[in-house]
Short mmCIF file of C-alpha atoms in Angstrom, two decimals:
data_model
loop_
_atom_site.label_atom_id
_atom_site.label_comp_id
_atom_site.label_asym_id
_atom_site.label_seq_id
_atom_site.Cartn_x
_atom_site.Cartn_y
_atom_site.Cartn_z
CA UNK A 1 0.26 -0.08 -0.12
CA UNK A 2 1.42 3.17 -1.57
CA UNK A 3 1.35 6.47 1.34
CA UNK A 4 1.56 9.63 -0.49
CA UNK A 5 0.71 13.42 0.78
CA UNK A 6 -2.56 14.55 -0.35
CA UNK A 7 -2.21 18.11 -1.36
CA UNK A 8 -4.89 20.52 0.16
CA UNK A 9 -4.43 24.45 -0.11
CA UNK A 10 -2.21 26.08 2.68
CA UNK A 11 -4.59 27.60 4.46
CA UNK A 12 -6.65 24.92 5.30
CA UNK A 13 -3.22 22.49 6.14
CA UNK A 14 -1.12 24.94 8.41
CA UNK A 15 -1.49 24.40 12.08
CA UNK A 16 -0.33 26.94 14.35
CA UNK A 17 2.63 25.24 16.76
CA UNK A 18 2.86 28.94 18.32
CA UNK A 19 4.93 31.28 16.65
CA UNK A 20 2.85 33.96 16.90
CA UNK A 21 4.12 36.99 19.55
CA UNK A 22 1.99 35.80 22.45
CA UNK A 23 2.24 32.40 22.08
CA UNK A 24 5.48 30.44 24.14
CA UNK A 25 6.12 27.14 24.90
CA UNK A 26 4.55 24.72 27.33
CA UNK A 27 6.96 25.11 30.48
CA UNK A 28 8.18 21.99 32.48
CA UNK A 29 6.72 22.64 35.83
CA UNK A 30 8.10 19.49 37.82
CA UNK A 31 11.62 18.84 37.87
CA UNK A 32 12.75 15.29 38.68
CA UNK A 33 15.85 14.12 40.70
CA UNK A 34 17.12 11.93 38.13
CA UNK A 35 16.26 15.45 35.40
CA UNK A 36 17.43 18.25 37.53
CA UNK A 37 14.90 21.10 37.02
CA UNK A 38 16.57 23.28 33.70
CA UNK A 39 14.44 26.82 33.67
CA UNK A 40 13.71 25.52 30.01
CA UNK A 41 10.43 25.27 28.46
CA UNK A 42 9.82 21.77 26.64
CA UNK A 43 9.26 22.14 22.76
CA UNK A 44 6.00 22.08 22.06
CA UNK A 45 4.36 18.95 21.08
CA UNK A 46 3.71 18.54 17.06
CA UNK A 47 0.33 16.81 16.15
CA UNK A 48 0.23 13.59 15.44
CA UNK A 49 0.06 12.10 11.83
CA UNK A 50 -3.84 12.34 10.84
CA UNK A 51 -5.06 9.31 8.57
CA UNK A 52 -7.93 8.50 6.66
CA UNK A 53 -9.05 5.02 6.11
CA UNK A 54 -11.88 3.59 3.72
CA UNK A 55 -13.74 0.98 4.06
CA UNK A 56 -12.32 -0.90 1.31
CA UNK A 57 -8.69 -1.55 1.63
CA UNK A 58 -8.13 1.24 -1.11
CA UNK A 59 -4.81 3.56 -0.28
CA UNK A 60 -4.79 5.04 2.65
CA UNK A 61 -3.61 8.81 2.47
CA UNK A 62 -1.54 10.63 5.18
CA UNK A 63 -1.89 14.43 5.75
CA UNK A 64 1.46 15.37 7.58
CA UNK A 65 1.67 18.24 10.10
CA UNK A 66 2.56 21.69 7.76
CA UNK A 67 4.00 24.24 10.08
CA UNK A 68 2.90 28.19 10.20
CA UNK A 69 4.13 31.41 10.98
CA UNK A 70 3.16 34.63 12.08
CA UNK A 71 1.84 36.99 10.06
CA UNK A 72 4.85 39.84 8.92
CA UNK A 73 5.30 42.53 11.44
CA UNK A 74 4.45 46.24 10.95
CA UNK A 75 6.97 47.23 13.42
CA UNK A 76 10.16 46.80 14.80
CA UNK A 77 8.53 45.46 17.99
CA UNK A 78 6.46 43.34 16.92
CA UNK A 79 9.55 41.71 14.90
CA UNK A 80 11.40 41.57 18.06
CA UNK A 81 8.42 39.82 19.06
CA UNK A 82 8.67 36.83 16.66
CA UNK A 83 9.86 33.79 18.16
CA UNK A 84 13.76 32.64 16.18
CA UNK A 85 14.10 29.72 14.41
CA UNK A 86 17.25 28.03 12.56
CA UNK A 87 19.59 31.32 13.79
CA UNK A 88 22.97 29.94 12.48
CA UNK A 89 23.83 30.73 9.05
CA UNK A 90 22.96 28.46 6.50
CA UNK A 91 25.45 29.54 3.31
CA UNK A 92 25.39 27.64 0.58
CA UNK A 93 23.23 24.66 -0.75
CA UNK A 94 26.60 23.51 -2.08
CA UNK A 95 28.24 22.77 1.48
CA UNK A 96 26.88 19.26 2.60
CA UNK A 97 26.34 19.54 6.14
CA UNK A 98 23.43 22.04 5.03
CA UNK A 99 21.59 20.22 3.00
CA UNK A 100 20.84 17.69 5.96
CA UNK A 101 19.90 20.55 7.95
CA UNK A 102 17.48 22.04 5.54
CA UNK A 103 15.51 18.78 4.48
CA UNK A 104 14.89 18.45 8.23
CA UNK A 105 13.77 22.03 8.66
CA UNK A 106 11.15 22.25 5.71
CA UNK A 107 10.02 18.53 5.92
CA UNK A 108 6.77 19.94 7.00
CA UNK A 109 6.20 22.21 3.81
CA UNK A 110 3.67 21.36 1.69
CA UNK A 111 3.80 20.61 -1.82
CA UNK A 112 2.61 23.82 -3.74
CA UNK A 113 2.99 22.81 -7.52
CA UNK A 114 -0.58 23.06 -8.39
CA UNK A 115 -0.83 26.65 -8.43
CA UNK A 116 -1.83 27.90 -5.08
CA UNK A 117 -3.22 31.29 -5.02
CA UNK A 118 -1.44 34.63 -3.79
CA UNK A 119 -2.97 34.59 -0.82
CA UNK A 120 -1.47 30.96 0.07
CA UNK A 121 2.08 31.93 -1.15
CA UNK A 122 1.96 34.30 1.45
CA UNK A 123 1.13 32.09 4.36
CA UNK A 124 3.56 29.76 2.44
CA UNK A 125 6.01 32.31 2.83
CA UNK A 126 5.55 33.04 6.50
CA UNK A 127 5.88 29.26 7.29
CA UNK A 128 9.04 29.13 5.47
CA UNK A 129 9.95 32.36 6.98
CA UNK A 130 9.47 31.25 10.64
CA UNK A 131 12.06 28.73 10.14
CA UNK A 132 14.55 31.18 9.95
CA UNK A 133 13.84 33.69 12.45
CA UNK A 134 16.42 35.66 13.57
CA UNK A 135 16.48 37.06 17.03
CA UNK A 136 15.96 40.47 16.37
CA UNK A 137 16.81 43.32 19.10
CA UNK A 138 13.88 46.22 18.71
CA UNK A 139 14.16 49.62 19.81
CA UNK A 140 13.52 49.85 23.48
CA UNK A 141 16.59 47.41 23.98
CA UNK A 142 18.96 50.23 22.87
CA UNK A 143 17.05 53.04 24.61
CA UNK A 144 17.26 51.92 27.87
CA UNK A 145 20.83 50.64 27.05
CA UNK A 146 21.69 54.74 26.41
CA UNK A 147 19.82 56.42 28.63
CA UNK A 148 21.71 53.74 31.09
CA UNK A 149 25.00 54.92 29.53
CA UNK A 150 23.67 58.29 30.06
CA UNK A 151 24.22 58.05 34.11
CA UNK A 152 25.63 61.45 35.23
CA UNK A 153 24.55 63.34 32.06
CA UNK A 154 23.31 66.84 33.26
CA UNK A 155 20.73 66.97 31.08
CA UNK A 156 18.82 64.18 32.76
CA UNK A 157 17.00 65.18 35.95
CA UNK A 158 15.58 61.71 37.13
CA UNK A 159 17.73 61.50 40.59
CA UNK A 160 18.27 57.93 40.31
CA UNK A 161 20.11 58.89 36.85
CA UNK A 162 22.81 61.51 39.01
CA UNK A 163 25.50 60.63 40.55
CA UNK A 164 25.82 60.73 44.36
CA UNK A 165 28.79 60.55 46.75
CA UNK A 166 28.07 56.45 47.00
CA UNK A 167 28.63 54.06 44.32
CA UNK A 168 26.72 50.46 45.09
CA UNK A 169 26.87 47.60 42.29
CA UNK A 170 24.50 44.42 43.49
CA UNK A 171 24.90 41.33 41.22
CA UNK A 172 21.87 38.70 41.76
CA UNK A 173 22.89 35.58 40.28
CA UNK A 174 20.87 32.34 39.39
CA UNK A 175 22.15 29.20 40.80
CA UNK A 176 19.35 27.21 40.11
CA UNK A 177 19.78 23.82 38.43
CA UNK A 178 19.80 25.13 35.01
CA UNK A 179 23.16 26.78 35.85
CA UNK A 180 25.01 23.04 35.64
CA UNK A 181 24.09 23.34 31.52
CA UNK A 182 26.79 23.71 29.10
CA UNK A 183 27.79 26.48 27.06
CA UNK A 184 31.04 24.95 24.61
CA UNK A 185 33.27 23.64 26.86
CA UNK A 186 32.19 25.60 30.22
CA UNK A 187 28.92 25.16 32.34
CA UNK A 188 26.99 28.51 32.42
CA UNK A 189 27.74 28.52 36.27
CA UNK A 190 31.60 28.31 35.17
CA UNK A 191 31.05 30.87 32.92
CA UNK A 192 28.90 33.33 35.04
CA UNK A 193 31.74 33.31 37.68
CA UNK A 194 34.44 33.84 35.57
CA UNK A 195 32.74 36.87 34.13
CA UNK A 196 31.62 38.53 37.39
CA UNK A 197 35.10 38.47 38.86
CA UNK A 198 36.48 40.07 35.70
CA UNK A 199 33.48 42.67 36.13
CA UNK A 200 33.92 43.24 40.05
CA UNK A 201 37.78 43.57 39.90
CA UNK A 202 37.69 46.26 37.02
CA UNK A 203 35.03 48.49 39.32
CA UNK A 204 36.58 51.87 40.98
CA UNK A 205 38.45 51.07 44.59
CA UNK A 206 35.82 53.18 46.42
CA UNK A 207 32.78 51.66 44.99
CA UNK A 208 30.90 49.14 46.76
CA UNK A 209 29.61 45.54 45.91
CA UNK A 210 27.34 43.12 46.88
CA UNK A 211 26.62 39.11 45.74
CA UNK A 212 23.40 37.47 46.20
CA UNK A 213 22.74 34.19 44.78
CA UNK A 214 19.68 31.98 44.29
CA UNK A 215 17.85 28.41 43.91
CA UNK A 216 21.00 26.90 45.55
CA UNK A 217 19.88 24.85 47.79
CA UNK A 218 18.08 21.50 47.36
CA UNK A 219 17.32 19.59 44.10
CA UNK A 220 15.12 19.87 41.34
CA UNK A 221 12.81 17.06 42.88
CA UNK A 222 9.19 18.51 44.25
CA UNK A 223 10.18 17.43 47.29
CA UNK A 224 13.10 19.60 47.67
CA UNK A 225 10.81 22.14 45.87
CA UNK A 226 9.81 24.52 49.12
CA UNK A 227 13.25 24.65 50.31
CA UNK A 228 14.54 25.53 47.27
CA UNK A 229 12.15 28.48 46.65
CA UNK A 230 12.79 29.75 49.70
CA UNK A 231 16.57 29.80 48.93
CA UNK A 232 18.39 33.28 48.62
CA UNK A 233 21.21 34.55 50.10
CA UNK A 234 23.53 37.66 50.43
CA UNK A 235 26.89 35.76 50.33
CA UNK A 236 29.03 39.33 50.09
CA UNK A 237 27.35 42.07 52.02
CA UNK A 238 27.42 44.82 50.33
CA UNK A 239 31.43 46.31 51.26
CA UNK A 240 34.32 47.04 49.49
CA UNK A 241 35.99 44.54 47.09
CA UNK A 242 38.40 42.19 48.82
CA UNK A 243 39.57 39.78 45.98
CA UNK A 244 40.37 37.15 48.09
CA UNK A 245 37.23 37.03 49.86
CA UNK A 246 34.41 38.24 47.22
CA UNK A 247 36.21 34.56 44.79
CA UNK A 248 36.50 31.92 48.02
CA UNK A 249 32.75 32.97 48.13
CA UNK A 250 32.14 32.35 44.85
CA UNK A 251 34.00 29.96 43.71
CA UNK A 252 31.65 27.88 46.46
CA UNK A 253 28.37 28.54 44.53
CA UNK A 254 26.76 25.79 42.88
CA UNK A 255 23.87 25.23 40.38
CA UNK A 256 21.30 23.13 42.59
CA UNK A 257 17.30 23.75 42.59
CA UNK A 258 14.52 25.76 41.81
CA UNK A 259 14.43 29.38 40.51
CA UNK A 260 12.91 31.20 43.16
CA UNK A 261 13.26 34.74 41.41
CA UNK A 262 10.61 37.04 43.28
CA UNK A 263 11.98 36.40 46.73
CA UNK A 264 15.80 37.01 45.40
CA UNK A 265 14.65 40.81 44.16
CA UNK A 266 12.59 41.31 47.73
CA UNK A 267 15.17 39.80 49.29
CA UNK A 268 17.66 42.24 47.42
CA UNK A 269 15.72 45.01 48.73
CA UNK A 270 16.70 44.25 51.90
CA UNK A 271 20.13 44.14 51.45
CA UNK A 272 19.43 47.73 49.97
CA UNK A 273 17.53 49.19 52.52
CA UNK A 274 20.28 51.25 54.31
CA UNK A 275 21.58 52.95 51.28
CA UNK A 276 19.07 55.27 50.36
CA UNK A 277 18.62 56.83 46.60
CA UNK A 278 19.44 59.97 47.66
CA UNK A 279 23.08 59.77 48.81
CA UNK A 280 23.60 56.25 47.04
CA UNK A 281 23.86 55.56 43.16
CA UNK A 282 22.56 51.74 43.27
CA UNK A 283 22.83 49.67 39.89
CA UNK A 284 21.25 45.88 40.32
CA UNK A 285 22.72 43.43 38.14
CA UNK A 286 20.35 40.53 37.88
CA UNK A 287 21.36 37.35 35.58
CA UNK A 288 18.72 34.86 35.14
CA UNK A 289 19.15 31.74 33.20
CA UNK A 290 15.02 30.73 32.87
CA UNK A 291 11.92 31.44 34.07
CA UNK A 292 11.27 31.36 37.97
CA UNK A 293 9.75 27.93 38.99
CA UNK A 294 8.50 29.02 41.76
CA UNK A 295 4.78 30.09 41.27
CA UNK A 296 5.70 33.72 42.46
CA UNK A 297 5.55 37.22 40.61
CA UNK A 298 9.10 38.74 40.13
CA UNK A 299 7.86 41.22 37.94
CA UNK A 300 6.08 42.85 41.22
CA UNK A 301 9.10 42.50 43.36
CA UNK A 302 11.24 44.37 40.81
CA UNK A 303 8.50 47.57 40.65
CA UNK A 304 8.34 47.41 44.38
CA UNK A 305 12.16 47.40 44.70
CA UNK A 306 12.46 50.29 41.89
CA UNK A 307 10.16 52.03 43.52
CA UNK A 308 11.76 51.97 46.75
CA UNK A 309 13.85 54.80 48.51
CA UNK A 310 16.78 53.19 47.65
CA UNK A 311 15.79 53.79 43.34
CA UNK A 312 18.20 51.95 42.15
CA UNK A 313 18.74 51.24 38.51
CA UNK A 314 18.23 47.44 37.59
CA UNK A 315 19.52 46.08 34.75
CA UNK A 316 18.50 42.53 33.91
CA UNK A 317 20.81 39.64 31.74
CA UNK A 318 19.16 36.94 30.35
CA UNK A 319 22.09 33.83 29.76
CA UNK A 320 21.46 31.59 26.99
CA UNK A 321 17.80 31.63 28.16
CA UNK A 322 14.65 30.31 25.82
CA UNK A 323 11.37 31.82 24.81
CA UNK A 324 9.83 31.76 28.07
CA UNK A 325 12.20 32.97 30.15
CA UNK A 326 13.08 35.43 27.88
CA UNK A 327 9.72 36.76 27.76
CA UNK A 328 9.76 36.87 31.74
CA UNK A 329 13.11 38.46 32.25
CA UNK A 330 12.21 41.76 29.52
CA UNK A 331 9.12 41.65 32.35
CA UNK A 332 11.40 41.96 35.02
CA UNK A 333 13.11 44.68 33.28
CA UNK A 334 10.44 46.70 32.43
CA UNK A 335 8.77 46.62 35.89
CA UNK A 336 11.99 48.20 36.97
CA UNK A 337 12.39 50.54 33.76
CA UNK A 338 15.84 48.82 33.67
CA UNK A 339 17.14 47.50 30.50
CA UNK A 340 17.22 44.00 29.11
CA UNK A 341 19.73 42.17 27.41
CA UNK A 342 20.19 38.70 25.97
CA UNK A 343 23.53 36.98 25.60
CA UNK A 344 23.86 33.66 24.50
CA UNK A 345 27.62 32.82 25.88
CA UNK A 346 30.74 33.61 28.51
CA UNK A 347 32.07 36.30 26.15
CA UNK A 348 28.23 38.19 25.75
CA UNK A 349 27.38 38.28 29.35
CA UNK A 350 31.55 39.70 30.34
CA UNK A 351 30.82 42.67 27.78
CA UNK A 352 27.24 43.31 29.05
CA UNK A 353 28.56 43.49 32.60
CA UNK A 354 31.17 45.62 31.61
CA UNK A 355 28.83 48.22 30.19
CA UNK A 356 29.05 49.07 34.03
CA UNK A 357 32.69 50.12 33.78
CA UNK A 358 32.29 53.33 31.48
CA UNK A 359 29.69 54.39 34.55
CA UNK A 360 31.87 53.29 37.61
CA UNK A 361 35.26 55.55 35.24
CA UNK A 362 32.73 58.55 35.31
CA UNK A 363 31.13 58.15 39.12
CA UNK A 364 35.09 57.89 40.20
CA UNK A 365 35.79 61.01 37.79
CA UNK A 366 32.71 62.71 38.67
CA UNK A 367 33.59 62.35 42.80
CA UNK A 368 37.12 63.28 42.04
CA UNK A 369 36.31 66.57 40.65
CA UNK A 370 33.13 67.40 42.80
CA UNK A 371 32.16 68.84 39.36
CA UNK A 372 28.19 68.92 38.97
CA UNK A 373 28.16 68.29 34.96
CA UNK A 374 30.20 66.01 33.10
CA UNK A 375 30.95 65.91 29.00
CA UNK A 376 28.48 63.50 27.18
CA UNK A 377 30.77 60.88 25.18
CA UNK A 378 29.92 61.23 21.84
CA UNK A 379 32.30 58.95 20.29
CA UNK A 380 30.91 55.60 22.59
CA UNK A 381 27.57 56.66 22.17
CA UNK A 382 28.32 56.78 18.39
CA UNK A 383 30.06 53.48 18.84
CA UNK A 384 27.21 51.87 20.48
CA UNK A 385 24.70 52.57 17.75
CA UNK A 386 26.99 51.38 15.11
CA UNK A 387 27.55 48.43 16.81
CA UNK A 388 23.93 47.56 17.77
CA UNK A 389 22.96 48.36 13.84
CA UNK A 390 25.27 46.33 12.48
CA UNK A 391 24.59 43.61 14.52
CA UNK A 392 20.97 43.77 13.20
CA UNK A 393 22.17 44.42 9.76
CA UNK A 394 23.47 40.82 10.08
CA UNK A 395 20.45 39.03 10.92
CA UNK A 396 18.73 40.82 8.08
CA UNK A 397 21.04 39.89 5.82
CA UNK A 398 21.36 35.95 6.71
CA UNK A 399 17.53 35.90 7.35
CA UNK A 400 17.14 37.25 3.65
CA UNK A 401 19.72 34.65 2.46
CA UNK A 402 18.58 31.62 3.89
CA UNK A 403 15.09 31.99 2.83
CA UNK A 404 16.32 33.06 -0.79
CA UNK A 405 19.12 29.89 -1.08
CA UNK A 406 15.90 27.31 0.30
CA UNK A 407 13.56 28.66 -2.00
CA UNK A 408 15.61 28.07 -4.95
CA UNK A 409 16.29 24.32 -3.21
CA UNK A 410 12.64 23.44 -3.53
CA UNK A 411 12.57 24.69 -6.92
CA UNK A 412 15.46 23.29 -8.40
CA UNK A 413 16.14 20.01 -6.31
CA UNK A 414 13.01 19.26 -4.87
CA UNK A 415 10.29 20.48 -7.34
CA UNK A 416 8.10 21.65 -4.51
CA UNK A 417 6.98 24.50 -6.58
CA UNK A 418 6.50 26.36 -10.20
CA UNK A 419 8.83 28.55 -11.20
CA UNK A 420 5.86 31.68 -10.89
CA UNK A 421 5.24 30.71 -7.59
CA UNK A 422 9.44 30.82 -6.61
CA UNK A 423 9.59 34.04 -8.13
CA UNK A 424 6.37 35.49 -6.45
CA UNK A 425 8.23 34.08 -2.89
CA UNK A 426 11.47 35.48 -3.80
CA UNK A 427 9.86 39.07 -5.07
CA UNK A 428 8.00 39.02 -1.14
CA UNK A 429 11.06 37.99 0.30
CA UNK A 430 13.03 40.77 -1.33
CA UNK A 431 10.27 43.45 -0.26
CA UNK A 432 9.72 42.23 3.22
CA UNK A 433 13.49 42.26 3.90
CA UNK A 434 14.07 46.08 2.14
CA UNK A 435 11.29 47.21 4.83
CA UNK A 436 13.45 45.50 7.87
CA UNK A 437 16.36 47.36 6.66
CA UNK A 438 14.59 50.61 5.86
CA UNK A 439 12.97 50.40 9.86
CA UNK A 440 16.61 49.98 11.05
CA UNK A 441 18.14 52.78 9.10
CA UNK A 442 15.37 54.98 10.58
CA UNK A 443 16.01 53.91 13.89
CA UNK A 444 19.77 54.57 13.25
CA UNK A 445 19.45 58.24 12.89
CA UNK A 446 16.98 58.64 15.64
CA UNK A 447 19.16 57.29 17.94
CA UNK A 448 22.18 59.65 15.96
CA UNK A 449 20.09 62.12 17.29
CA UNK A 450 21.06 61.69 20.85
CA UNK A 451 24.07 63.07 20.35
CA UNK A 452 22.91 66.27 18.53
CA UNK A 453 20.41 67.60 21.01
CA UNK A 454 19.55 67.82 24.40
CA UNK A 455 19.46 64.37 25.94
CA UNK A 456 16.31 64.50 27.76
CA UNK A 457 14.10 65.83 24.94
CA UNK A 458 15.59 63.04 22.26
CA UNK A 459 15.09 60.66 24.69
CA UNK A 460 11.59 61.68 25.34
CA UNK A 461 10.56 61.78 21.38
CA UNK A 462 12.01 58.30 20.74
CA UNK A 463 10.17 56.82 23.32
CA UNK A 464 6.93 58.45 22.05
CA UNK A 465 8.07 57.62 18.88
CA UNK A 466 8.62 53.42 19.40
CA UNK A 467 6.65 52.39 22.51
CA UNK A 468 3.17 53.69 20.80
CA UNK A 469 4.13 50.48 18.69
CA UNK A 470 5.02 48.57 21.44
CA UNK A 471 1.55 49.10 23.49
CA UNK A 472 -0.41 49.21 20.00
CA UNK A 473 0.66 46.26 17.99
#
C-alpha cells in the first residue's frame, strides 16, 4: 500500500504551533531528581499524523503536519517579538552539512505545484520565514541601554540617574540547577563566575559591591521545591571589594534547585535598605538563565524594588535563555524601567556586565573633581549605535539569504513549486527584508540624534515614537 501526501490548500493545512508573538512554549513544571530542573521550556508537541481510512482496501492517505508562521510584522517591536528559528547561517546549498539540515527544517512544508493563490503563497512565505527567523532586538533595548550609559549626564533630571557620593553595585545570580548546563566547554555557572570576577575587579576601589545568589539549595525534585524556593542568600554583603574574600565565596556557589526569582529580588531590597537613593547611586544586575519556577511574581518584586527609596537602576541579563524565560525577564526589566539584554555565551555576558565600567569610571572622575556636570561621550554613544545597527544588519542579511537559498533549493532540487510561485516568493522576500532595513536605518538616525540635541528631549521623542508601537502592536 503506497503512502502519499494529499495536497490541500495551504490555508486549510497550516496548523499553528506557537510562532505568534503572544504564544509561548509549555514550561516543564515538575523537575525530577533524575532530571534536575532546567528552567527551560520544552519543545512544543507536534500533532500526530492524521490518517483517513477507507472502508475498502484502497490507499490510505496520510496528511502530515504542516508548519505555519506569524503574520509579517508592521513595526520593529513586533519584529522583536517573533520567536527565533534556525539562526545559524546556512551559507550555501553546495555544502554537504547544510543540505540535511535544510531537508529536516523544510520536511513539513507542503508541495505547492498545484497553482496556489497569492494568499496561499503569502502564508507559505510566513511558514518558511519562521524556520529561519532571526532573534532581532527592537528599539527599546538600545534606548534603555543608552539611558543607562547616560547616568550622570547633566541633561537628565531623574535623581536616580544622577551621581551620588557612594556607588553600590549588586549582582543577583541565578544558581538554580539549569546553570549546570554547558555552553561549549564550560557550564553556565563557570562562565558566570568568571565574568562576574572580571567585572567586579574592574570597578573603582571606592565602589561597593554585593553578591546575592538564589536557587542554590536542594535539588530539582518536587520534594525539595519548598526549600529551594526559599533559598536566596547575600553571600557578599555590600562593601568594599576584597578579591580573595569575594572569589573564595563565589567559588563555593554551585547550581542546585528551583528558581525563586521573586524571593531573590525581595531580599535584595532588604540588602540595599540602608543605602538610600538620596546619597547612593545603586546599580543592580540580575543574571538569570530561566523562568522563575516557584509560582511567584518576579515583576511585582522588581517594581517594588524600583519604587522604593533605594531608587536603584536595574539591569536584567538573560543568559542563554529560551523564549518563555526571555519574556519573563523582559517583564522584570520593564517593571523596574531598566534594560534587558539577551546573551548567548560567556563573552556576551562579560561584555554586558562590563558596560557598567564606563559608568563607574565617570562616577570616579565626578567624585574626584566634585564637578556637577559631565561631558557626554559622543564617540562612545556613536559606537554603541554603530555596533547595535551592525548586529541587526547581519541578522536581516542572513535571514534574507537563507530564505532565498532554500526557495531555490525547493524549486530546483525538490521540485516542490513552480517557477512562477518561486519568483513570487523571492520578490516577497526581497521586499520584506528591504522594509526591515529601512526601519533599522530610520532608528539609527533617530538614535544618532541623541548626540545632537538635548538628551532629555531626544529620549522623550524616541520613547513617544517607539513605545506607541509597543502598546498598540
